Short mmCIF file of C-alpha atoms and ligand atoms in Angstrom, two decimals:
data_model
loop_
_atom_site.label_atom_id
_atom_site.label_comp_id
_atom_site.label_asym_id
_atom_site.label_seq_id
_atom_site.Cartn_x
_atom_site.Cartn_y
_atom_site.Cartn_z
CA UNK Y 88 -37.10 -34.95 27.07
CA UNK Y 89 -34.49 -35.13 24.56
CA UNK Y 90 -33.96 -38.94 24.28
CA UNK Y 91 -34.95 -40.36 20.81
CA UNK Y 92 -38.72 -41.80 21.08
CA UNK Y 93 -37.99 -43.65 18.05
CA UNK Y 94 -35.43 -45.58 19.80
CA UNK Y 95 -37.95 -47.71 21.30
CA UNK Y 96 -40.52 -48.27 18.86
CA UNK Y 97 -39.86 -51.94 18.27
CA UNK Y 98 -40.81 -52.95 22.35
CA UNK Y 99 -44.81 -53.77 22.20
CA UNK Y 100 -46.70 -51.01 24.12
CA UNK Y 101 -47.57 -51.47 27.96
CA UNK Y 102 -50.89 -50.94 29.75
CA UNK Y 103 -50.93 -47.89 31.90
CA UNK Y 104 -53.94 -46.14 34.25
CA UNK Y 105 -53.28 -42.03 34.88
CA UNK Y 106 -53.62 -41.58 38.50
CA UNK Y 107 -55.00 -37.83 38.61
CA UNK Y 108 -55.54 -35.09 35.72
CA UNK Y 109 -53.18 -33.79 33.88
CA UNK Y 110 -52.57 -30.80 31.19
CA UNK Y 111 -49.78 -31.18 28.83
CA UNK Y 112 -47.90 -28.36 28.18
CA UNK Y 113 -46.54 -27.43 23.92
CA UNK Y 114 -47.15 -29.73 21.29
CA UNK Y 115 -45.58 -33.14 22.61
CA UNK Y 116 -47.07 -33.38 25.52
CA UNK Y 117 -50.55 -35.54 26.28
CA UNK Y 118 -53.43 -34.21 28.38
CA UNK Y 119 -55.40 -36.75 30.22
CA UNK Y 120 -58.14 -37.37 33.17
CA UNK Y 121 -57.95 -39.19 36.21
CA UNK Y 122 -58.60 -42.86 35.52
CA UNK Y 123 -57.94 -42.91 31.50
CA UNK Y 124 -55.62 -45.62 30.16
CA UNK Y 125 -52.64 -45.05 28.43
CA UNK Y 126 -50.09 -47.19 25.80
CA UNK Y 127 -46.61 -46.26 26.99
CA UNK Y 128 -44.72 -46.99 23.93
CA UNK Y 129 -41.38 -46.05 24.76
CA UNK Y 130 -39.75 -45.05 28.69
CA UNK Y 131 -36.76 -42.57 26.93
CA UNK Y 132 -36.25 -40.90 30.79
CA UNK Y 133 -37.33 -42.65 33.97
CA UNK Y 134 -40.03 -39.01 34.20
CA UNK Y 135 -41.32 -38.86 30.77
CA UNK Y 136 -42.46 -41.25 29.00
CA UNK Y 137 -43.92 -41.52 25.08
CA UNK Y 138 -47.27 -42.73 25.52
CA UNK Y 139 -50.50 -43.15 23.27
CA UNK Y 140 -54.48 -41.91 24.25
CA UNK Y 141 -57.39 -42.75 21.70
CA UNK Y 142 -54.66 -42.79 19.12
CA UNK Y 143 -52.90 -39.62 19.70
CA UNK Y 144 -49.38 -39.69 21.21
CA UNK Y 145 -47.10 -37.51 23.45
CA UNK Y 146 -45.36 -37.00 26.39
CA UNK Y 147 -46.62 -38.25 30.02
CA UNK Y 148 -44.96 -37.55 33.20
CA UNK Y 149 -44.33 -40.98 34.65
CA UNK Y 150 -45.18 -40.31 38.12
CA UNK Y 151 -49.00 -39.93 36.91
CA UNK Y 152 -48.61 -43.44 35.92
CA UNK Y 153 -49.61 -47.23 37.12
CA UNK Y 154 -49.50 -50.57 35.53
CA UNK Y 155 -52.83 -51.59 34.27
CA UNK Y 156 -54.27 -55.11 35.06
CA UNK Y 157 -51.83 -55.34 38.44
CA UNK Y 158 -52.66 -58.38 40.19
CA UNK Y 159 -54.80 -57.40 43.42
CA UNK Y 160 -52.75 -58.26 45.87
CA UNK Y 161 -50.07 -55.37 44.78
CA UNK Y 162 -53.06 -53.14 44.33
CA UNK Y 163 -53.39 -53.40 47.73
CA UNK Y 164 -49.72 -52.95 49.49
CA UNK Y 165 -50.04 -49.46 47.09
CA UNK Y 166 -52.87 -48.24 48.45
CA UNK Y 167 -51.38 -49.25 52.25
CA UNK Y 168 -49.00 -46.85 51.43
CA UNK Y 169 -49.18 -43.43 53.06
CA UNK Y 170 -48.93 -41.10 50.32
CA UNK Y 171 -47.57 -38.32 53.02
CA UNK Y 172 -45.30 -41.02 54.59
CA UNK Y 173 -45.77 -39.87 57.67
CA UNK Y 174 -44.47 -42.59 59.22
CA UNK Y 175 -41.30 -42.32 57.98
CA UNK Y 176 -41.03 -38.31 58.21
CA UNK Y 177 -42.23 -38.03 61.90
CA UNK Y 178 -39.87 -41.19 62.71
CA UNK Y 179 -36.98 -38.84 61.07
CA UNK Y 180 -38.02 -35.75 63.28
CA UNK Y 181 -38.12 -38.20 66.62
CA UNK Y 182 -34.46 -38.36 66.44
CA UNK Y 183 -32.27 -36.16 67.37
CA UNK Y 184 -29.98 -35.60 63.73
CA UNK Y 185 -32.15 -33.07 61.78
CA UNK Y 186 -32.94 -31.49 65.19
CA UNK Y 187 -28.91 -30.93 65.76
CA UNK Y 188 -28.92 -29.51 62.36
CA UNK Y 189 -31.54 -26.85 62.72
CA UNK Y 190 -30.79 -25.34 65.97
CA UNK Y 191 -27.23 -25.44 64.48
CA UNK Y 192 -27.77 -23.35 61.96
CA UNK Y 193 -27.44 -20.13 63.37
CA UNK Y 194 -28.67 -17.88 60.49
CA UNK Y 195 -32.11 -20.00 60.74
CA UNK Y 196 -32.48 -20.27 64.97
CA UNK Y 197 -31.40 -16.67 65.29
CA UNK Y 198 -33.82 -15.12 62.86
CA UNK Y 199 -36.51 -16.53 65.01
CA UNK Y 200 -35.09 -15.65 68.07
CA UNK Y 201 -34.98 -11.98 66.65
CA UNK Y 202 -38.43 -11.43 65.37
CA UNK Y 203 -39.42 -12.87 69.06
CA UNK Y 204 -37.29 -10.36 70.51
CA UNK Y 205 -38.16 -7.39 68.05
CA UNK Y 206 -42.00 -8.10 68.86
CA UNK Y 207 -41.65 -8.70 72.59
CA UNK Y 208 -43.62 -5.79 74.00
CA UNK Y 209 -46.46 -6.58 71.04
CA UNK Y 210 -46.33 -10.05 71.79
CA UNK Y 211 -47.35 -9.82 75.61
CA UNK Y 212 -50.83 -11.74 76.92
CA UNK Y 213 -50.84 -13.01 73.22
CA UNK Y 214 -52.16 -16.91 72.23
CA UNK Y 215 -49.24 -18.02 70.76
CA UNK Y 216 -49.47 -21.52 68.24
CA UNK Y 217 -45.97 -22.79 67.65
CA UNK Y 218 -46.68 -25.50 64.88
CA UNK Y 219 -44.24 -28.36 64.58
CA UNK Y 220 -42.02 -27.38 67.91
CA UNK Y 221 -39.64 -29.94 67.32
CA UNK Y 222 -36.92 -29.57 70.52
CA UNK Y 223 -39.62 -26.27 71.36
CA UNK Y 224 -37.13 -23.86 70.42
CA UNK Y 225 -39.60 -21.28 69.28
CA UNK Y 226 -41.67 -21.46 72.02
CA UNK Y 227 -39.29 -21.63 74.86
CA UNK Y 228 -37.63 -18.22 72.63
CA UNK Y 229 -41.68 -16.75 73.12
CA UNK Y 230 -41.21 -17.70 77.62
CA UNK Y 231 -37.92 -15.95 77.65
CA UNK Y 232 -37.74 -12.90 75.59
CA UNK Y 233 -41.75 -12.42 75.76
CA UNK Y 234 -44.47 -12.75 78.00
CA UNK Y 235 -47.61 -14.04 75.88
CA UNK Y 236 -49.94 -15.44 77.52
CA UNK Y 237 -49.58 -19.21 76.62
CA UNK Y 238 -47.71 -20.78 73.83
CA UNK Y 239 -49.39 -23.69 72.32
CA UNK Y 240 -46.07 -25.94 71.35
CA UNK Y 241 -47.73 -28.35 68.88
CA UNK Y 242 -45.57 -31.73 67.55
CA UNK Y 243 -46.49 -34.63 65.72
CA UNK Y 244 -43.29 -36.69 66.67
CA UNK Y 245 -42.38 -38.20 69.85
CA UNK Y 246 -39.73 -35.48 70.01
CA UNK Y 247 -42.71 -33.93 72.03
CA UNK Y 248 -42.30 -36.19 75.20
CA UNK Y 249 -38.60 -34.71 75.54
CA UNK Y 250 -39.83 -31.12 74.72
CA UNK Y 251 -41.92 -31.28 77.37
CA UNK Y 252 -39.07 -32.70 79.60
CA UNK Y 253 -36.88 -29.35 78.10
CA UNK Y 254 -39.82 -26.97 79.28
CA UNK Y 255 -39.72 -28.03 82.43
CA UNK Y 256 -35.99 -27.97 82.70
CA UNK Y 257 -36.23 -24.42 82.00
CA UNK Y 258 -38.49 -22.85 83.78
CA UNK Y 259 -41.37 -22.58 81.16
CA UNK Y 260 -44.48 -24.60 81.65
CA UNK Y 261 -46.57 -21.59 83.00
CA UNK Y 262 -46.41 -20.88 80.06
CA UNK Y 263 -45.57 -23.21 77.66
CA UNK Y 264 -48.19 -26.12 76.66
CA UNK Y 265 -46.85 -28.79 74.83
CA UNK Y 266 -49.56 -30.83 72.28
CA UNK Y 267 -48.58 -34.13 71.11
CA UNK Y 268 -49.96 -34.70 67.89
CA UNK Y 269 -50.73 -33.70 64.17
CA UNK Y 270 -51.87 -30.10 64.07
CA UNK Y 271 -54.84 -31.05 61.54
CA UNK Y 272 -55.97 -33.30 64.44
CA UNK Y 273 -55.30 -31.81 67.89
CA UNK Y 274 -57.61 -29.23 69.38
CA UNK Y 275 -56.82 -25.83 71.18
CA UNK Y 276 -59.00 -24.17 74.00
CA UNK Y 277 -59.20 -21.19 72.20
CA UNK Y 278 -58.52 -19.43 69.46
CA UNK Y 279 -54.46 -17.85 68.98
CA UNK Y 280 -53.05 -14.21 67.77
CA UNK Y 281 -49.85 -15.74 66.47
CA UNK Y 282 -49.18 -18.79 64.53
CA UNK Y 283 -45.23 -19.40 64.09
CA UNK Y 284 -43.48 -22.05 62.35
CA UNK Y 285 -40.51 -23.16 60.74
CA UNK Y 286 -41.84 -25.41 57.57
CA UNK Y 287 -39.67 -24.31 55.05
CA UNK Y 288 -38.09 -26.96 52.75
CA UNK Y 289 -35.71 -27.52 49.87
CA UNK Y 290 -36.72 -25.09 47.22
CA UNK Y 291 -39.42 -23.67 49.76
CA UNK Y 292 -42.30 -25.95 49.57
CA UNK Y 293 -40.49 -29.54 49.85
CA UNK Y 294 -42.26 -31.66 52.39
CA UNK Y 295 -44.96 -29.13 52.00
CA UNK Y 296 -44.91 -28.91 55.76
CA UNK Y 297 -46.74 -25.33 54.57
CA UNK Y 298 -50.03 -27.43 54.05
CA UNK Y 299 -50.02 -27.61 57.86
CA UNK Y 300 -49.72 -24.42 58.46
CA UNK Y 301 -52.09 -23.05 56.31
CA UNK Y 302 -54.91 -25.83 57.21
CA UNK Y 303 -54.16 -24.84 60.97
CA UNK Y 304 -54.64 -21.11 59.95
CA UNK Y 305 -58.10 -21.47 59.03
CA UNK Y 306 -58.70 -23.26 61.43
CA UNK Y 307 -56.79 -21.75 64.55
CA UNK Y 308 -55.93 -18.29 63.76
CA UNK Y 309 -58.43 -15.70 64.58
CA UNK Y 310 -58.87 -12.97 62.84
CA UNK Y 311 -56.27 -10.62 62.14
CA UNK Y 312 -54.03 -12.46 64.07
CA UNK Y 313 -50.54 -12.62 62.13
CA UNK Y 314 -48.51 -15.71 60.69
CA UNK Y 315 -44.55 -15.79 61.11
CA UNK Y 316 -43.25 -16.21 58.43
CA UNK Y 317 -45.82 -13.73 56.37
CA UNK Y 318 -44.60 -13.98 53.11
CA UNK Y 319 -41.84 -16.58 51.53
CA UNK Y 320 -39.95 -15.67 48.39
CA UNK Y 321 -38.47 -18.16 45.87
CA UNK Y 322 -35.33 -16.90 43.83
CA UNK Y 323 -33.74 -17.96 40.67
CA UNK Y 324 -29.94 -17.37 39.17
CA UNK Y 325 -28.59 -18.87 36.08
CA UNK Y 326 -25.35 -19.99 37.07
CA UNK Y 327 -22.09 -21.46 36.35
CA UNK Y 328 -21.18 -25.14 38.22
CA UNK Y 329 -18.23 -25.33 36.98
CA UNK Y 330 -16.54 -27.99 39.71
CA UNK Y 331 -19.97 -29.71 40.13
CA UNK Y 332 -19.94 -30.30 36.38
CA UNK Y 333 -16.25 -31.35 36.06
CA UNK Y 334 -16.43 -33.52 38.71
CA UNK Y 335 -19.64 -35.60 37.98
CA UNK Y 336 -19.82 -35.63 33.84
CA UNK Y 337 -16.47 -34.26 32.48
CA UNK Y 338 -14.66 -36.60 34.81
CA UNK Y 339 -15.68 -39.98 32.40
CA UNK Y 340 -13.46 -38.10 29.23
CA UNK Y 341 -10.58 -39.49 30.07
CA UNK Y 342 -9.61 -41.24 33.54
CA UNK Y 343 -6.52 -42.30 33.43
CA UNK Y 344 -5.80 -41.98 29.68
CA UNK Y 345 -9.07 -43.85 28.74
CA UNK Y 346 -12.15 -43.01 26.71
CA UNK Y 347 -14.96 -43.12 29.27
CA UNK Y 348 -17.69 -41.00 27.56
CA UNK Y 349 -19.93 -43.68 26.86
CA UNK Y 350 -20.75 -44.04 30.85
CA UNK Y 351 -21.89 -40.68 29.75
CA UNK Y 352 -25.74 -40.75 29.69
CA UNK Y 353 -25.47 -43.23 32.64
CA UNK Y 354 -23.75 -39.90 34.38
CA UNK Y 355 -26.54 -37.73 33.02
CA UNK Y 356 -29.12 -39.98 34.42
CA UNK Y 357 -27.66 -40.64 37.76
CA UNK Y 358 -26.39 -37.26 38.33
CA UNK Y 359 -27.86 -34.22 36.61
CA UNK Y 360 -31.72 -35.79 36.75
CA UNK Y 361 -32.65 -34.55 40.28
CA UNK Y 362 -31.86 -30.99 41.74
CA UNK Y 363 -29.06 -30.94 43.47
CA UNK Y 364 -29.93 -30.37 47.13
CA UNK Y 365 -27.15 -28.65 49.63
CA UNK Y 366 -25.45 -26.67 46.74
CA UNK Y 367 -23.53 -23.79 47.52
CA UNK Y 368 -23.15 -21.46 45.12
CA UNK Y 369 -20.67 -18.47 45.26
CA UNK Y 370 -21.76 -15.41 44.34
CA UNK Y 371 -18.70 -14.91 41.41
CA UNK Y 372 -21.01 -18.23 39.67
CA UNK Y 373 -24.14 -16.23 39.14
CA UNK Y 374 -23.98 -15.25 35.72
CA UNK Y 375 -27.25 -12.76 36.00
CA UNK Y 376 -29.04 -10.88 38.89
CA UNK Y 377 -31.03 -13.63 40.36
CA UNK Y 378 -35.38 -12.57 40.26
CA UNK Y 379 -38.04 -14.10 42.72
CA UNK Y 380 -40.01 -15.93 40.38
CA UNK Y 381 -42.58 -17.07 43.32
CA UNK Y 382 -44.23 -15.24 45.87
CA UNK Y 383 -46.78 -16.83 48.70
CA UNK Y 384 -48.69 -14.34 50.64
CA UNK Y 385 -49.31 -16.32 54.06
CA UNK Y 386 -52.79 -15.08 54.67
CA UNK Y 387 -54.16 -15.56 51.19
CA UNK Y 388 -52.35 -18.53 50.07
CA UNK Y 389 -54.55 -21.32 49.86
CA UNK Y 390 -53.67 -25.57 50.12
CA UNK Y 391 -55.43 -25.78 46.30
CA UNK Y 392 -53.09 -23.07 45.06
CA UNK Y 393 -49.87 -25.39 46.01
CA UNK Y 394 -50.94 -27.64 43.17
CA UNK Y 395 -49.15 -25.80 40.56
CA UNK Y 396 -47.21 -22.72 41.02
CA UNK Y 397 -45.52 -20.84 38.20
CA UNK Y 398 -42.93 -18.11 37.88
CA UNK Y 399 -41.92 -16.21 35.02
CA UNK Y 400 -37.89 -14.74 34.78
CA UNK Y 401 -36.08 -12.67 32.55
CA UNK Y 402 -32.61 -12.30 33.12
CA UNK Y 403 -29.83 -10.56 31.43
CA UNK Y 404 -26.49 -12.06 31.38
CA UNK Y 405 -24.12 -9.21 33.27
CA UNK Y 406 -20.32 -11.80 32.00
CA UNK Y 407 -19.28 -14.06 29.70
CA UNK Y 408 -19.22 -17.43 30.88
CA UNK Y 409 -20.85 -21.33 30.81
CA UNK Y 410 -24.72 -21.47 31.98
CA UNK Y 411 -24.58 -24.66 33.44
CA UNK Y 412 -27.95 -24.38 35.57
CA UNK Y 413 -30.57 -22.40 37.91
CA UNK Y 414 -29.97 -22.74 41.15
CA UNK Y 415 -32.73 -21.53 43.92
CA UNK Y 416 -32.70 -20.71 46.89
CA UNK Y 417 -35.80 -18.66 49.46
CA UNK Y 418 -36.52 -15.87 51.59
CA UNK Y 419 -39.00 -16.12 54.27
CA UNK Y 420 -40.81 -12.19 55.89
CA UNK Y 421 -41.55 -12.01 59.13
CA UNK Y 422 -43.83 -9.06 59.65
CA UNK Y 423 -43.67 -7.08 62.88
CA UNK Y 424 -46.74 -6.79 65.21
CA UNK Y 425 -46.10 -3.48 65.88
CA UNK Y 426 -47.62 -0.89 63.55
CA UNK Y 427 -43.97 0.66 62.59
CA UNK Y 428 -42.16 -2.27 63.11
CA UNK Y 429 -39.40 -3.18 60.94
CA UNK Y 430 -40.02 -6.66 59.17
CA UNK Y 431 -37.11 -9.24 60.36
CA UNK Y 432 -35.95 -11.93 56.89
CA UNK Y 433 -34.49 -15.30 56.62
CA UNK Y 434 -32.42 -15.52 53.49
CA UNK Y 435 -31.11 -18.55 52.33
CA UNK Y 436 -29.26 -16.83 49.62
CA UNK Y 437 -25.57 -16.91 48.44
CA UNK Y 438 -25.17 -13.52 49.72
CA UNK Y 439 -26.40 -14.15 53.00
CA UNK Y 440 -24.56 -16.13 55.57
CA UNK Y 441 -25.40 -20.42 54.47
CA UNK Y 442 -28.10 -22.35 56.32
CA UNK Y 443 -28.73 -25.78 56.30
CA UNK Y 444 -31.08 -25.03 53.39
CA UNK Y 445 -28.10 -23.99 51.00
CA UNK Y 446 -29.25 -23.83 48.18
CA UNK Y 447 -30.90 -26.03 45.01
CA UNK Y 448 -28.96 -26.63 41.82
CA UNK Y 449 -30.84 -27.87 38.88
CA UNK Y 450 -27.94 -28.77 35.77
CA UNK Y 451 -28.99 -28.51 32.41
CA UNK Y 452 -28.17 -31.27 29.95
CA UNK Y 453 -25.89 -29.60 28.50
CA UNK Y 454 -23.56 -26.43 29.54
CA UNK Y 455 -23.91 -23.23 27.04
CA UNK Y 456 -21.19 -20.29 26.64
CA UNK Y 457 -22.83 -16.96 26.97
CA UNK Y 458 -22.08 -13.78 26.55
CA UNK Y 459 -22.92 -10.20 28.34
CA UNK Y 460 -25.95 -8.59 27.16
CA UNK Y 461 -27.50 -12.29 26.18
CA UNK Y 462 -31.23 -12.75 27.94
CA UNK Y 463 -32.10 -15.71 29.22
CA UNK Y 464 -36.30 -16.03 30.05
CA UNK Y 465 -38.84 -18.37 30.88
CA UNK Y 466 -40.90 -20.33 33.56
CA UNK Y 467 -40.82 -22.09 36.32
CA UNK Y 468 -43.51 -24.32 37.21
CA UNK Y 469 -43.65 -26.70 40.65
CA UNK Y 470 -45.83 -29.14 40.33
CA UNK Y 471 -47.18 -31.08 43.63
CA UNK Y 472 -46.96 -34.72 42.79
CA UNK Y 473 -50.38 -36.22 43.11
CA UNK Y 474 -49.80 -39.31 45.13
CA UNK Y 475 -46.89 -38.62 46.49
CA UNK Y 476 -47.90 -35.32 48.78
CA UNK Y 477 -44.54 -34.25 50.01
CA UNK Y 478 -43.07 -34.22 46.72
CA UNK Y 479 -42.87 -31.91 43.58
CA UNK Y 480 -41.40 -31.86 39.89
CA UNK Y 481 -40.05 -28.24 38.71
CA UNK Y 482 -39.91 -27.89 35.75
CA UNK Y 483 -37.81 -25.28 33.80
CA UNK Y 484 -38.14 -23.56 30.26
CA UNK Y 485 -35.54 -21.12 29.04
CA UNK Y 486 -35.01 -19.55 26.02
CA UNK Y 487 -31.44 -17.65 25.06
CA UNK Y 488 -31.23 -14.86 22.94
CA UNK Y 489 -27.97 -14.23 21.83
CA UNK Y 490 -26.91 -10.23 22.39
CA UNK Y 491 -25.08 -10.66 18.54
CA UNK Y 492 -27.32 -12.53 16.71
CA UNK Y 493 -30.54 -12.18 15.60
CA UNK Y 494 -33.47 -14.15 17.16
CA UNK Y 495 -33.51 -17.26 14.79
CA UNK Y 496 -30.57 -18.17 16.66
CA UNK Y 497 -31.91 -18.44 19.64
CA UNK Y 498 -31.68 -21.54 22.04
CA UNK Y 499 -35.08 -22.87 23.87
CA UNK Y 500 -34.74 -25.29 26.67
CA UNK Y 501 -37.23 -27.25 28.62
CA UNK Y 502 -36.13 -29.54 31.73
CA UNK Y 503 -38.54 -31.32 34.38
CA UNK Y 504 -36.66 -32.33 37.78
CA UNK Y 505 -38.53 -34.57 39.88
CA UNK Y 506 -38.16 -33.93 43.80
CA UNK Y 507 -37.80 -36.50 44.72
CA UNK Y 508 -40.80 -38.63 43.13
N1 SAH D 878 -39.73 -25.59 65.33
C1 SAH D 878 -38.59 -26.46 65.46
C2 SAH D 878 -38.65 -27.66 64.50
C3 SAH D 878 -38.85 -27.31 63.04
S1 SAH D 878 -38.82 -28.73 62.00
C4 SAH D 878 -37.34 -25.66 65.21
O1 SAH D 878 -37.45 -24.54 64.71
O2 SAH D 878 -36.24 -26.13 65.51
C5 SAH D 878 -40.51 -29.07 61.74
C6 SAH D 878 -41.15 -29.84 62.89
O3 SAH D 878 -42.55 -29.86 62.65
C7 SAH D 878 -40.72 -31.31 63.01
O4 SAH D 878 -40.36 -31.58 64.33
C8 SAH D 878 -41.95 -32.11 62.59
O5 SAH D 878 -42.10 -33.33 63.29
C9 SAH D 878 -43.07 -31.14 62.94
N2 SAH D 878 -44.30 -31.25 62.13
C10 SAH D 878 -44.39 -31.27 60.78
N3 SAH D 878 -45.66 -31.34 60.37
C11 SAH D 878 -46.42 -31.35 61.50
C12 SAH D 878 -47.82 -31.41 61.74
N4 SAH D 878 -48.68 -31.48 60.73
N5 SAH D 878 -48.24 -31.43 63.01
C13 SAH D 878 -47.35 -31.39 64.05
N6 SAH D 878 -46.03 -31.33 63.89
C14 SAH D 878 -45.56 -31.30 62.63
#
């Protein structure tokens, strides 16, 4: 948000409608309702844009946003669209490449395999709901290590025909059923004790796969019965990305002897507006202790709640260095069934061995020296996007006070990273 509004001025203002509700956070930014139009005066970043309601003007995020007065026809194709996509995410999960890169990921596959394996005596004659089997890894873990009493192995994508095929192949369909279909629409025979999946995205809650699982909760889960994961953590570090930064934005000062800088906010824009997904950070780049700033309690959590979710952090900076970003990463709790039962975790942290998660860099517009003893602190809010269901914006706001200097010197921050709409 800290392109020049004034830049624009000149360009006559464009007719916009606000597609859900919206509260505007400090003193530039515009609350609205569902339905209101807008004047967007000037488009500064392709999220935020400076826009005019009943005369007063401020900040919109453009994702809330549609052209006024479009002709009906385009109306139409946009309301054709599948705001979950579904199309193209269970086409994605039909294949066999994401598949490949889950069950390769050891760290992931094996922490299932070991809270099957550390609940096997609890989890015999149990009603077991694997949601979203994929290649029925979880269940066919449940046949093998365990004897519930029937696993219902439910999947949306036509992965399911070949899971079925794998069951087979191995011994398990006495025990293993496999459900073809969306887990908001198929239907059980009974009630189950255990409802496991693995819906974890980027940043936790991308794809917010975890809308499933809590709709097929209330739905499926009887009571008391326990959810795997429990509990999901989401951590924060400021951090130093030193070779990320070099490479993408310090690069264009001077290739090959020439004065590149002015591809410069073309770099920002392309390269430093979206989180970087698939980061791996070492631990030597953390400047602080990283915090959770998010906590979701399975069993309470509700779909309403995933709206907006906010964090608070205060970190203290333990070596000099160059804050560059946050990066974030999760940590998924797998209670046990049994009453002393140690709880088994999935961390997808830099001290933990990498996963196919990594890890999520957000950069900061611009990189800032600090120094030990400086405190960095703020909020984190994700915000579901309203059309778009599987997507989010986070958005970041920091404030640096410096160890040396008195508070008036402070630096304040604020940075909203669409993911990916
Ligand atoms: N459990 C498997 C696959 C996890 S990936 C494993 O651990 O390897 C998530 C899977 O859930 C994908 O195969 C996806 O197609 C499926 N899925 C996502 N949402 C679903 C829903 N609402 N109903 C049924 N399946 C779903």
């Amino acid at each position: 948000m800290q392109a020049d509004k004034e830049d624009e001025d000149d360009a006559s203002p464009e007719e916009y409608v606000t597609l859900s509700d919206f509260t505007g956070r400090g003193f530039d930014q515009l609350s609205f309702s569902s339905g209101d139009k807008l004047l967007v005066h000037a488009k500064p970043t392709s999220e935020w844009w400076w826009a005019e309601l009943q005369g007063v003007v401020g900040y919109v995020p453009a994702s809330y946003l549609r052209p006024d007065g479009v002709v009906e026809e385009e109306e139409e194709d946009t309301s054709l669209q599948d705001p979950w996509q579904d199309e193209e995410y269970f086409g994605t999960y039909g294949t066999l490449k994401l598949h490949l890169e889950m069950l390769s990921d050891k760290s992931r596959t094996e922490a299932y395999r070991q809270v099957i394996l550390s609940n096997s005596t609890a989890l015999g004659n149990k009603v077991v709901m694997d949601l979203g089997c994929g290649t029925g890894i979880i269940s066919l873990f449940c046949a093998q290590l365990a004897q519930p009493s029937v696993v219902y192995a439910v999947e949306a994508s036509s992965m399911a025909e070949y899971t079925r095929q794998l069951v087979k192949q191995n011994s398990c369909e006495e025990v293993v059923t496999v459900l073809q279909g969306r887990a908001e629409e198929i239907e059980l025979p009974e009630q189950v004790d255990v409802l496991v999946s693995e819906w974890m995205g980027n940043c936790l809650l991308f794809e917010f796969m975890v809308e499933s699982v809590l709709l097929a909760r209330d739905r499926w889960l009887r009571e008391g019965g326990m959810i795997w994961p429990s509990s999901a953590a989401l951590t924060l570090v400021p951090c130093q990305a030193d070779s990320y930064y070099t490479e993408k934005m310090a690069f264009w000062e001077r290739p090959y002897g020439l004065d590149f800088t002015p591809l410069q906010p073309l770099a920002h824009q392309e390269f430093f507006t979206k989180p970087k997904f698939s980061h791996l950070i070492e631990p030597d780049d953390c400047l602080t202790a990283p915090c959770d700033v998010i906590y979701l309690n399975m069993y309470t959590l509700q779909v309403k709640d995933l709206e907006e979710i906010k964090g608070k952090f205060h970190f203290r900076v333990e070596k000099p260095g160059v804050f560059h970003g946050f990066t974030a990463w999760f940590t998924v709790y797998f209670e046990s069934l049994e009453a002393r039962g140690a709880t088994v975790e999935l961390n997808t942290g830099p001290n933990s061995e990498p996963t196919h998660w990594k890890q999520t860099l957000f950069m900061l517009d611009r990189p800032v020296s600090v120094s030990a003893g400086d405190v960095i602190a703020g909020t984190i809010l994700l915000r579901r996007n309203p059309v778009w269901r599987r997507h989010m914006t986070v958005t970041l706001n920091w404030n640096i006070n410096c160890s040396t200097e008195d508070t008036e010197n402070s630096q304040v921050g604020t940075k909203s990273f669409p993911m990916w709409r």
